[in-house]
Amino acid sequence: MRAAALRDRLDGDLVLPDEGGFALARQLQNTEYDTIEPYAVAYCASEEDVALCVRYARERGVRLHVRGGGHSFNGWSTGEGLVVDLSRMNHVVAEGPVVRLGAGVQSLDALDALRTQGRQIVTGTFPTVAAGGFLTGGGIGWQTRKFGLGSDRVAAARVVLADGRTVRCSPTEEPDLYWASRGGGGGTFGVVTEFEVRSIDAPALTGFETLWAYDDAVEVLTAWQEWAVDGPDELGTSLVVLPGMFGPGGRPVVRVWGVHLGPDEALRDGLDELAERAGCKPLSRTVAVRGGYAEVMHEALCGSKSVSQCRRTGTGPEAEGHRHPYTRQTYRLTARAATRPESAALLDAWDPALDAAGQERYLLCMALGGAASRVPSGATAYAHRDARFLVGYQFACREAGADPAAPARLTSLADRAADALTPLACGSYINFPSSRVGEDWETEYFGANRTRLRAVKRAYDPEDFFRHAQSISRAPTTEVDS
Ligand SMILES: Cc1cc2nc3c(=O)[nH]c(=O)nc-3n(C[C@H](O)[C@H](O)[C@H](O)COP(=O)(O)OP(=O)(O)OC[C@H]3O[C@@H](n4cnc5c(N)ncnc54)[C@H](O)[C@@H]3O)c2cc1C
């Protein structure tokens, strides 16, 4: 039987294409990849399992795909080779100021586990994203302005390399690998099995949400961007323009939401100031009761669902977290707040008049800056320290399988949106890749850091064993590093 030698030696489980459980085992967050048939899916239970899989795949010439939480927009954590799934390597242990995280741990579980351990970590704004992809790519969340990127707080990591060895990397051990593992992108240098993260001391915070009429969208988007950049580091916020299905009376709606680490009075004043800058009032404004970090983030990420309910549908008896449909997206990092005409152009590319039946569209902005911008751009592989916002669009269709014209339609909307983003862009973020990227995507993602990243690739994975469509190349970039 295929892979019998591997199965016999794994502490975890191996699922083959003709076996029960394979339909679930091959899933990512996005349903688009459900048709890909991996060689097998290995649910690794230990670092030794990961090393076994790497050696097995190398010896047999099988491709290997590293999977944490399966949220890669472009499907980089699956393929026709062996999928190394890390979801069972999900421990969370606080040891003084450091938290040891299994690379497969999802945000919602890390928050929950740390609730009783008195410490917390920087997470993103989606509950089931795993540490493996989040931290290797950078890691942006509502705590980023105050405490930096998730990866800025990685003190060390354990990595299984292409030759099957396991190393610990830190500022003093394998420093180049340590540098590359913080923002150079997952699935490129090795399989991280565990991160050691400097935890944050943020016992309490306050969640908030305001909804605004779509007619005021240009003013709100312009005001929000200025407000978010000018605001204190204690403010973590996103803005999303939602399609009519989410707004009152079937109209699109603008949602500004986030968390505030400072006193509530300052948050209320700040929200008043946002309305003043926009010159209009929100349809609704909710400031939640100040609470423990884990509770507030859980409420923001999962609403009233329990931890078990918040998991991705299919992954547990109670799990009801939604999966994402066929999507075409375009995302860029921008270095300053958009002017009013630029906001109008961004919204024009989102234009609800372009809506086709069954199609969804989202314009998403996350505020950056603050502590993330106070780190030199060469200090970690994440280069774009000048970025103040992540801005982008998702165009989705739930019935793409039944509508042969849908993919081309969504692609053309994403291309149009990409044009609107270009004048503002200062780079791209590897964890929010666009469906279509320019030829020089390495520079887009990594700026000047790409040269060192290629050198690290050559040193640690000279045969390019760990690769996907946009993993760093091993070729020298210039005469300087050849
Ligand atoms: C709905 C949604 C919301 C998101 N929100 C945020 C957000 O708020 N902030 C933010 O910064 N990002 C966000 N992201 C992007 C997210 O951080 C990336 O997609 C991330 O790479 C996902 O990690 P994963 O392990 O869940 O995904 P996977 O698909 O499993 O992995 C993503 C990439 O990392 C590699 N990888 C995974 N685990 C490891 C490992 N242990 N060692 C080495 N490589 C590994 C994979 O091979 C793949 O290339 C969001 C994504 C989605 C779909």
Coordinates of C-alpha atoms and ligand atoms in Angstrom, one line a residue:
M1 CA 0.0 0.0 0.0
R2 CA 1.1 3.6 -0.7
A3 CA 3.0 5.1 2.2
A4 CA 2.6 2.0 4.4
A5 CA 6.2 2.4 5.6
L6 CA 5.5 6.0 6.6
R7 CA 2.2 5.1 8.3
D8 CA 3.8 2.4 10.5
R9 CA 6.3 4.8 11.9
L10 CA 4.2 7.9 12.5
D11 CA 2.9 8.7 16.0
G12 CA 0.1 10.6 14.2
D13 CA -2.2 9.4 11.4
L14 CA -1.9 9.2 7.7
V15 CA -5.0 9.5 5.5
L16 CA -4.8 8.2 1.9
P17 CA -7.1 9.2 -1.0
D18 CA -9.3 6.1 -0.9
E19 CA -9.8 6.3 2.9
G20 CA -12.6 7.7 5.0
G21 CA -11.8 11.1 6.2
F22 CA -9.8 12.1 3.1
A23 CA -12.5 14.6 1.9
L24 CA -12.0 16.5 5.1
A25 CA -8.3 15.9 5.4
R26 CA -7.6 17.6 2.1
Q27 CA -9.6 20.7 2.8
L28 CA -8.2 24.2 3.2
Q29 CA -10.2 27.2 4.4
N30 CA -11.1 28.0 0.8
T31 CA -13.4 25.6 -0.9
E32 CA -11.7 26.2 -4.2
Y33 CA -8.9 23.7 -3.3
D34 CA -11.3 20.8 -2.4
T35 CA -10.6 19.2 -5.8
I36 CA -6.9 18.9 -5.2
E37 CA -5.9 15.3 -4.4
P38 CA -2.7 15.1 -2.3
Y39 CA -0.6 11.9 -2.3
A40 CA -1.6 11.6 1.4
V41 CA -2.2 13.8 4.4
A42 CA 0.0 13.2 7.4
Y43 CA -1.5 14.5 10.7
C44 CA 1.9 14.8 12.5
A45 CA 1.8 14.4 16.3
S46 CA 5.5 15.2 17.0
E47 CA 8.6 16.8 15.6
E48 CA 9.9 13.3 14.8
D49 CA 6.8 12.7 12.7
V50 CA 7.6 15.9 10.7
A51 CA 11.2 14.8 10.2
L52 CA 10.0 11.3 9.1
C53 CA 7.7 12.9 6.5
V54 CA 10.4 15.1 5.2
R55 CA 12.8 12.1 4.8
Y56 CA 10.1 9.9 3.3
A57 CA 9.2 12.6 0.7
R58 CA 12.8 13.3 -0.2
E59 CA 13.8 9.7 -0.6
R60 CA 10.8 8.9 -2.9
G61 CA 10.9 12.2 -4.8
V62 CA 7.4 13.2 -3.6
R63 CA 6.6 16.9 -3.2
L64 CA 5.9 18.1 0.3
H65 CA 3.3 20.7 1.4
V66 CA 3.4 22.2 4.8
R67 CA 0.1 23.0 6.4
G68 CA -0.7 24.9 9.6
G69 CA -4.3 26.1 9.6
G70 CA -4.8 25.9 5.8
H71 CA -5.7 29.6 5.3
S72 CA -3.3 30.3 2.4
F73 CA -5.4 32.4 -0.1
N74 CA -3.5 30.9 -3.0
G75 CA -3.5 27.3 -1.8
W76 CA 0.2 27.1 -1.0
S77 CA -0.3 24.6 1.7
T78 CA -1.7 21.8 -0.5
G79 CA -0.9 20.1 -3.8
E80 CA -0.4 16.7 -5.2
G81 CA 2.4 15.7 -2.9
L82 CA 2.4 14.7 0.8
V83 CA 0.6 17.3 3.0
V84 CA 2.3 17.6 6.4
D85 CA -0.5 18.8 8.7
L86 CA 0.5 20.4 12.0
S87 CA -2.9 20.9 13.5
R88 CA -2.2 18.4 16.2
M89 CA 1.0 20.1 17.2
N90 CA -0.9 22.8 19.0
H91 CA 0.5 23.1 22.5
V92 CA 0.5 26.5 24.3
V93 CA 2.7 26.7 27.3
A94 CA 3.6 29.9 29.2
E95 CA 7.0 29.8 30.8
G96 CA 7.6 33.2 32.5
P97 CA 7.5 35.9 29.8
V98 CA 7.8 33.4 27.0
V99 CA 5.0 31.3 25.4
R100 CA 5.9 28.1 23.6
L101 CA 3.4 27.6 20.7
G102 CA 3.0 24.4 18.6
A103 CA 3.1 25.6 15.0
G104 CA -0.4 24.2 14.3
V105 CA -2.1 26.1 17.1
Q106 CA -5.0 28.3 15.9
S107 CA -5.5 31.8 17.3
L108 CA -8.7 30.9 19.1
D109 CA -7.1 28.1 20.9
A110 CA -4.0 30.1 21.8
L111 CA -6.2 32.9 23.3
D112 CA -8.2 30.4 25.2
A113 CA -5.3 28.4 26.6
L114 CA -3.5 31.6 27.7
R115 CA -6.7 32.9 29.4
T116 CA -5.7 31.0 32.6
Q117 CA -2.0 31.5 32.2
G118 CA -2.0 35.2 32.7
R119 CA -0.2 36.1 29.4
Q120 CA -1.3 36.8 25.8
I121 CA 0.1 37.0 22.3
V122 CA -0.4 39.1 19.2
T123 CA -3.0 37.4 17.0
G124 CA -4.7 38.3 13.7
T125 CA -8.4 38.9 13.3
F126 CA -9.5 35.5 12.1
P127 CA -10.0 32.7 14.7
T128 CA -8.7 29.6 12.9
V129 CA -5.5 31.0 11.3
A130 CA -2.6 29.0 12.7
A131 CA 0.8 30.2 14.1
G132 CA 2.7 28.4 11.4
G133 CA 1.7 30.6 8.5
F134 CA 0.8 33.7 10.5
L135 CA 4.2 34.1 12.2
T136 CA 6.4 33.0 9.3
G137 CA 4.7 35.5 7.0
G138 CA 4.7 38.5 9.5
G139 CA 1.5 38.5 11.6
I140 CA -0.7 41.6 11.6
G141 CA -3.4 42.1 14.2
W142 CA -5.1 44.7 16.3
Q143 CA -2.2 44.6 18.8
T144 CA 0.4 45.3 16.1
R145 CA 0.5 49.1 16.5
K146 CA 1.1 48.7 20.2
F147 CA 3.2 45.5 20.3
G148 CA 4.6 44.9 16.8
L149 CA 4.0 42.1 14.3
G150 CA 3.5 38.7 15.7
S151 CA 6.8 37.7 14.2
D152 CA 8.6 40.7 15.9
R153 CA 8.0 38.8 19.1
V154 CA 9.3 35.4 18.1
A155 CA 12.3 34.8 20.3
A156 CA 13.2 31.4 18.8
A157 CA 11.8 28.6 16.7
R158 CA 12.4 24.9 16.1
V159 CA 12.6 24.0 12.4
V160 CA 12.8 20.7 10.6
L161 CA 15.1 21.2 7.6
A162 CA 15.1 19.7 4.1
D163 CA 17.8 17.1 5.2
G164 CA 15.6 15.9 8.0
R165 CA 17.6 17.6 10.8
T166 CA 15.9 19.7 13.4
V167 CA 17.5 22.9 14.5
R168 CA 16.6 25.7 17.0
C169 CA 17.0 29.1 15.6
S170 CA 17.4 32.3 17.7
P171 CA 19.5 35.4 17.7
T172 CA 22.5 33.2 18.6
E173 CA 21.7 29.9 16.9
E174 CA 21.2 29.7 13.2
P175 CA 20.7 33.5 13.1
D176 CA 20.1 33.7 9.4
L177 CA 17.3 31.1 9.5
Y178 CA 15.9 33.0 12.6
W179 CA 15.9 36.2 10.6
A180 CA 14.2 34.6 7.5
S181 CA 11.6 32.8 9.6
R182 CA 10.2 36.1 10.7
G183 CA 8.4 37.4 7.6
G184 CA 10.1 35.5 4.8
G185 CA 7.0 33.4 4.3
G186 CA 6.0 29.9 5.2
G187 CA 6.7 26.7 3.3
T188 CA 10.1 28.0 2.1
F189 CA 13.0 27.2 4.5
G190 CA 11.8 24.3 6.5
V191 CA 8.9 23.2 8.8
V192 CA 8.6 25.2 12.0
T193 CA 7.4 22.9 14.7
E194 CA 7.4 25.3 17.6
F195 CA 7.7 29.0 18.2
E196 CA 8.9 30.7 21.4
V197 CA 7.1 34.0 21.6
R198 CA 7.6 36.9 23.9
S199 CA 4.2 37.3 25.4
I200 CA 2.4 40.6 25.8
D201 CA 1.2 42.0 29.0
A202 CA -2.3 43.4 28.1
P203 CA -4.7 42.2 30.7
A204 CA -7.7 44.1 29.5
L205 CA -9.0 45.9 26.4
T206 CA -12.2 47.2 24.9
G207 CA -13.8 46.1 21.7
F208 CA -15.8 48.5 19.5
E209 CA -17.8 48.5 16.3
T210 CA -19.4 51.3 14.3
L211 CA -21.5 50.9 11.1
W212 CA -21.8 53.7 8.5
A213 CA -24.1 54.3 5.6
Y214 CA -22.6 53.4 2.2
D215 CA -23.5 56.9 1.0
D216 CA -20.9 58.3 3.5
A217 CA -18.3 55.7 2.5
V218 CA -15.8 58.1 0.8
E219 CA -15.8 60.4 3.8
V220 CA -15.6 57.6 6.3
L221 CA -12.7 55.8 4.5
T222 CA -10.7 59.1 4.2
A223 CA -11.4 60.0 7.8
W224 CA -10.7 56.5 9.2
Q225 CA -7.3 56.3 7.5
E226 CA -6.2 59.7 8.9
W227 CA -7.7 58.8 12.3
A228 CA -6.0 55.4 12.5
V229 CA -2.6 56.8 11.5
D230 CA -2.8 59.8 13.9
G231 CA -4.3 57.8 16.7
P232 CA -2.4 56.3 19.7
D233 CA -0.7 52.9 19.4
E234 CA -3.4 51.7 21.8
L235 CA -5.9 51.8 19.0
G236 CA -6.1 48.7 16.7
T237 CA -8.6 49.0 13.9
S238 CA -9.9 47.7 10.6
L239 CA -12.4 49.0 8.1
V240 CA -14.4 46.8 5.8
V241 CA -16.9 47.7 3.2
L242 CA -19.5 44.9 3.2
P243 CA -21.9 44.0 0.3
G244 CA -25.6 44.7 0.5
M245 CA -26.4 41.3 2.0
F246 CA -24.9 42.6 5.3
G247 CA -26.3 46.1 5.4
P248 CA -29.6 47.6 6.5
G249 CA -32.3 47.4 3.8
G250 CA -30.0 45.3 1.5
R251 CA -27.6 48.3 1.2
P252 CA -23.8 48.0 1.5
V253 CA -22.4 49.2 4.7
V254 CA -19.1 50.3 6.1
R255 CA -17.9 48.7 9.3
V256 CA -15.1 50.2 11.4
W257 CA -14.1 47.9 14.3
G258 CA -11.3 47.0 16.5
V259 CA -10.0 47.1 20.0
H260 CA -8.6 49.8 22.3
L261 CA -6.0 49.1 25.0
G262 CA -6.3 52.4 26.7
P263 CA -9.0 53.9 29.0
D264 CA -12.6 53.8 27.7
E265 CA -13.0 57.5 27.9
A266 CA -10.2 57.9 25.4
L267 CA -11.9 55.4 23.1
R268 CA -15.2 57.2 23.3
D269 CA -13.5 60.5 22.6
G270 CA -11.7 58.9 19.7
L271 CA -14.9 57.6 18.1
D272 CA -16.4 61.1 18.5
E273 CA -13.4 62.5 16.7
L274 CA -13.8 59.9 13.8
A275 CA -17.4 61.1 13.3
E276 CA -16.3 64.7 13.4
R277 CA -13.5 64.1 10.8
A278 CA -15.9 62.2 8.6
G279 CA -18.6 64.9 8.9
C280 CA -21.3 62.3 9.5
K281 CA -22.7 60.1 12.2
P282 CA -22.6 56.3 12.2
L283 CA -25.7 54.2 11.8
S284 CA -24.7 52.5 15.0
R285 CA -21.9 52.6 17.5
T286 CA -21.1 49.9 20.1
V287 CA -18.5 50.1 22.7
A288 CA -18.3 46.8 24.5
V289 CA -17.7 46.3 28.2
R290 CA -13.9 46.4 29.0
G291 CA -12.8 42.9 29.6
G292 CA -10.0 40.3 29.7
Y293 CA -7.9 40.1 26.6
A294 CA -9.0 36.5 25.7
E295 CA -12.7 37.3 26.2
V296 CA -12.7 40.5 24.2
M297 CA -10.7 38.9 21.3
H298 CA -12.9 35.8 21.4
E299 CA -16.0 38.0 21.2
A300 CA -14.5 39.9 18.2
L301 CA -13.4 36.8 16.4
C302 CA -16.1 34.3 17.3
G303 CA -19.1 36.4 18.5
S304 CA -21.3 34.4 20.8
K305 CA -19.9 31.0 19.6
S306 CA -18.0 28.7 21.9
V307 CA -14.4 27.7 21.1
S308 CA -15.7 24.4 19.7
Q309 CA -18.4 26.1 17.6
C310 CA -16.0 28.7 16.2
R311 CA -13.8 26.0 14.6
R312 CA -14.0 25.5 10.8
T313 CA -17.1 23.5 9.8
G314 CA -16.4 19.8 9.6
T315 CA -13.5 19.8 11.9
G316 CA -15.5 18.8 15.0
P317 CA -19.0 17.8 16.0
E318 CA -20.0 21.3 17.0
A319 CA -17.8 23.3 14.6
E320 CA -19.8 25.8 12.5
G321 CA -17.1 28.3 11.4
H322 CA -17.7 29.3 7.8
R323 CA -15.4 28.4 4.9
H324 CA -14.5 30.8 2.2
P325 CA -15.9 30.4 -1.3
Y326 CA -14.2 30.7 -4.6
T327 CA -12.4 34.1 -4.3
R328 CA -10.2 36.4 -6.4
Q329 CA -8.3 38.9 -4.3
T330 CA -5.9 41.8 -4.6
Y331 CA -4.1 43.3 -1.7
R332 CA -1.3 45.8 -1.2
L333 CA 0.5 47.6 1.6
T334 CA 0.2 51.4 1.5
A335 CA 2.5 54.0 3.2
R336 CA 0.1 56.8 3.9
A337 CA -3.6 57.7 4.4
A338 CA -5.5 58.0 1.1
T339 CA -6.7 61.4 0.1
R340 CA -10.4 62.0 -0.6
P341 CA -10.0 61.5 -4.4
E342 CA -8.0 58.4 -3.8
S343 CA -10.6 57.0 -1.4
A344 CA -13.2 57.7 -4.1
A345 CA -11.2 55.8 -6.6
L346 CA -10.8 52.9 -4.2
L347 CA -14.6 52.8 -3.7
D348 CA -15.2 53.1 -7.4
A349 CA -13.3 49.9 -7.9
W350 CA -15.5 48.3 -5.4
D351 CA -18.6 49.8 -7.1
P352 CA -21.8 47.9 -6.0
A353 CA -23.4 48.7 -9.4
L354 CA -21.1 46.0 -10.8
D355 CA -22.8 43.3 -8.6
A356 CA -23.8 40.1 -10.3
A357 CA -26.2 37.7 -8.6
G358 CA -24.5 35.5 -6.1
Q359 CA -21.4 37.5 -6.0
E360 CA -19.8 39.1 -2.9
R361 CA -17.3 41.9 -2.6
Y362 CA -15.3 43.2 0.2
L363 CA -12.9 46.1 0.6
L364 CA -10.7 45.6 3.6
C365 CA -8.2 47.9 5.3
M366 CA -6.2 47.1 8.4
A367 CA -4.2 49.9 10.2
L368 CA -0.5 49.3 10.7
G369 CA 2.3 51.6 11.8
G370 CA 3.0 52.2 15.5
A371 CA 5.4 49.6 16.9
A372 CA 5.6 47.7 13.6
S373 CA 7.1 50.8 12.0
R374 CA 9.8 51.4 14.7
V375 CA 11.7 48.3 13.7
P376 CA 14.4 48.7 11.0
S377 CA 13.4 47.2 7.7
G378 CA 16.4 44.8 7.6
A379 CA 15.9 43.6 11.2
T380 CA 13.6 40.8 10.2
A381 CA 12.6 39.4 6.8
Y382 CA 9.4 41.5 6.9
A383 CA 10.6 44.5 5.0
H384 CA 7.8 47.0 4.7
R385 CA 8.1 48.9 7.9
D386 CA 6.9 52.1 6.3
A387 CA 3.5 50.5 5.6
R388 CA 0.6 52.2 7.4
F389 CA -2.2 50.1 6.0
L390 CA -3.0 46.8 4.4
V391 CA -5.6 47.5 1.8
G392 CA -7.3 45.1 -0.5
Y393 CA -10.4 43.5 -2.1
Q394 CA -11.9 40.1 -2.2
F395 CA -14.5 39.2 -4.9
A396 CA -16.2 35.9 -4.2
C397 CA -18.9 33.6 -5.6
R398 CA -20.5 30.7 -3.7
E399 CA -21.7 29.1 -6.9
A400 CA -18.6 29.4 -8.9
G401 CA -18.7 25.7 -9.8
A402 CA -22.2 26.1 -11.3
D403 CA -21.4 29.3 -13.1
P404 CA -18.6 28.9 -15.7
A405 CA -18.4 32.6 -16.3
A406 CA -17.7 33.4 -12.6
P407 CA -13.9 32.9 -12.4
A408 CA -13.3 35.3 -15.4
R409 CA -15.7 37.8 -13.9
L410 CA -14.1 37.8 -10.5
T411 CA -10.6 38.0 -12.1
S412 CA -11.5 41.0 -14.1
L413 CA -13.0 42.7 -10.9
A414 CA -9.8 41.9 -9.0
D415 CA -7.6 43.3 -11.9
R416 CA -9.6 46.5 -11.9
A417 CA -9.2 46.8 -8.2
A418 CA -5.4 46.2 -8.5
D419 CA -5.2 49.2 -10.8
A420 CA -6.9 51.3 -8.1
L421 CA -4.4 50.2 -5.5
T422 CA -1.3 50.7 -7.6
P423 CA -0.8 54.5 -7.1
L424 CA -0.9 54.0 -3.3
A425 CA 1.1 50.9 -2.9
C426 CA 4.5 50.6 -1.2
G427 CA 4.7 46.8 -1.3
S428 CA 2.8 43.6 -0.6
Y429 CA 2.4 41.3 2.4
I430 CA 3.2 37.6 1.7
N431 CA 0.3 36.5 4.0
F432 CA -2.2 38.5 1.9
P433 CA -1.1 37.6 -1.6
S434 CA -3.0 38.8 -4.6
S435 CA -4.5 36.1 -6.9
R436 CA -2.4 37.7 -9.7
V437 CA 0.9 39.3 -8.9
G438 CA 3.5 41.1 -11.0
E439 CA 6.7 39.4 -12.3
D440 CA 8.8 40.9 -9.6
W441 CA 6.8 39.6 -6.7
E442 CA 9.9 38.9 -4.5
T443 CA 10.7 42.6 -4.5
E444 CA 7.0 43.4 -3.9
Y445 CA 6.9 41.2 -0.8
F446 CA 10.4 41.6 0.6
G447 CA 12.0 44.7 -0.9
A448 CA 15.8 44.8 -0.4
N449 CA 15.5 41.8 2.0
R450 CA 15.0 39.5 -0.9
T451 CA 18.8 39.2 -1.5
R452 CA 19.5 37.9 2.0
L453 CA 16.4 35.7 1.8
R454 CA 17.8 34.0 -1.3
A455 CA 21.1 33.5 0.4
V456 CA 19.3 31.9 3.4
K457 CA 17.4 29.7 0.9
R458 CA 20.6 28.5 -0.7
A459 CA 22.2 27.8 2.7
Y460 CA 19.3 25.9 4.2
D461 CA 17.4 24.4 1.2
P462 CA 19.8 24.3 -1.7
E463 CA 17.7 21.8 -3.7
D464 CA 14.5 23.9 -3.3
F465 CA 12.7 21.0 -1.5
F466 CA 10.3 23.4 0.2
R467 CA 8.6 25.4 -2.4
H468 CA 5.3 26.8 -3.7
A469 CA 4.3 29.2 -6.3
Q470 CA 5.8 32.2 -4.4
S471 CA 8.4 30.7 -2.2
I472 CA 11.7 32.6 -2.4
S473 CA 14.1 31.6 -5.2
R474 CA 17.5 30.1 -4.4
A475 CA 19.2 31.9 -7.4
P476 CA 21.6 34.7 -6.6
T477 CA 20.0 38.1 -7.1
T478 CA 23.1 40.2 -7.9
E479 CA 26.8 39.9 -8.1
V480 CA 26.8 41.0 -4.5
D481 CA 25.4 37.7 -3.2
S482 CA 26.6 35.3 -5.9
Ligands
LIG1 C1 -10.1 34.7 6.5 C2 -8.6 35.1 6.7 C3 -8.3 36.1 7.6 C4 -7.0 36.4 7.9 N1 -6.6 37.4 8.8 C5 -5.3 37.7 9.0 C6 -5.0 38.7 9.9 O1 -5.8 39.3 10.6 N2 -3.6 39.1 10.0 C7 -2.7 38.4 9.3 O2 -1.5 38.8 9.4 N3 -3.0 37.5 8.4 C8 -4.3 37.1 8.2 N4 -4.6 36.2 7.3 C9 -3.6 35.6 6.5 C10 -2.9 34.5 7.2 O3 -2.0 35.0 8.2 C11 -2.1 33.6 6.2 O4 -3.0 33.1 5.3 C12 -1.3 32.6 6.9 O5 -0.2 32.2 6.1 C13 -2.2 31.4 7.3 O6 -1.5 30.5 8.1 P1 -2.1 29.0 8.2 O7 -1.1 28.2 8.9 O8 -3.4 29.1 8.8 O9 -2.3 28.6 6.7 P2 -1.6 27.5 5.8 O10 -2.3 27.6 4.5 O11 -1.5 26.2 6.5 O12 -0.1 28.0 5.6 C14 0.2 29.2 4.9 C15 1.6 29.2 4.4 O13 2.5 29.0 5.5 C16 3.2 27.7 5.3 N5 3.2 27.1 6.7 C17 2.2 26.8 7.5 N6 2.7 26.3 8.6 C18 4.0 26.3 8.5 C19 5.0 25.9 9.4 N7 4.8 25.4 10.6 N8 6.3 26.0 9.0 C20 6.6 26.5 7.8 N9 5.7 26.9 6.9 C21 4.4 26.8 7.3 C22 2.4 26.9 4.3 O14 3.2 26.0 3.6 C23 1.9 28.0 3.4 O15 2.8 28.4 2.5 C24 -6.0 35.8 7.1 C25 -6.3 34.8 6.2 C26 -7.6 34.5 6.0 C27 -8.0 33.4 5.0

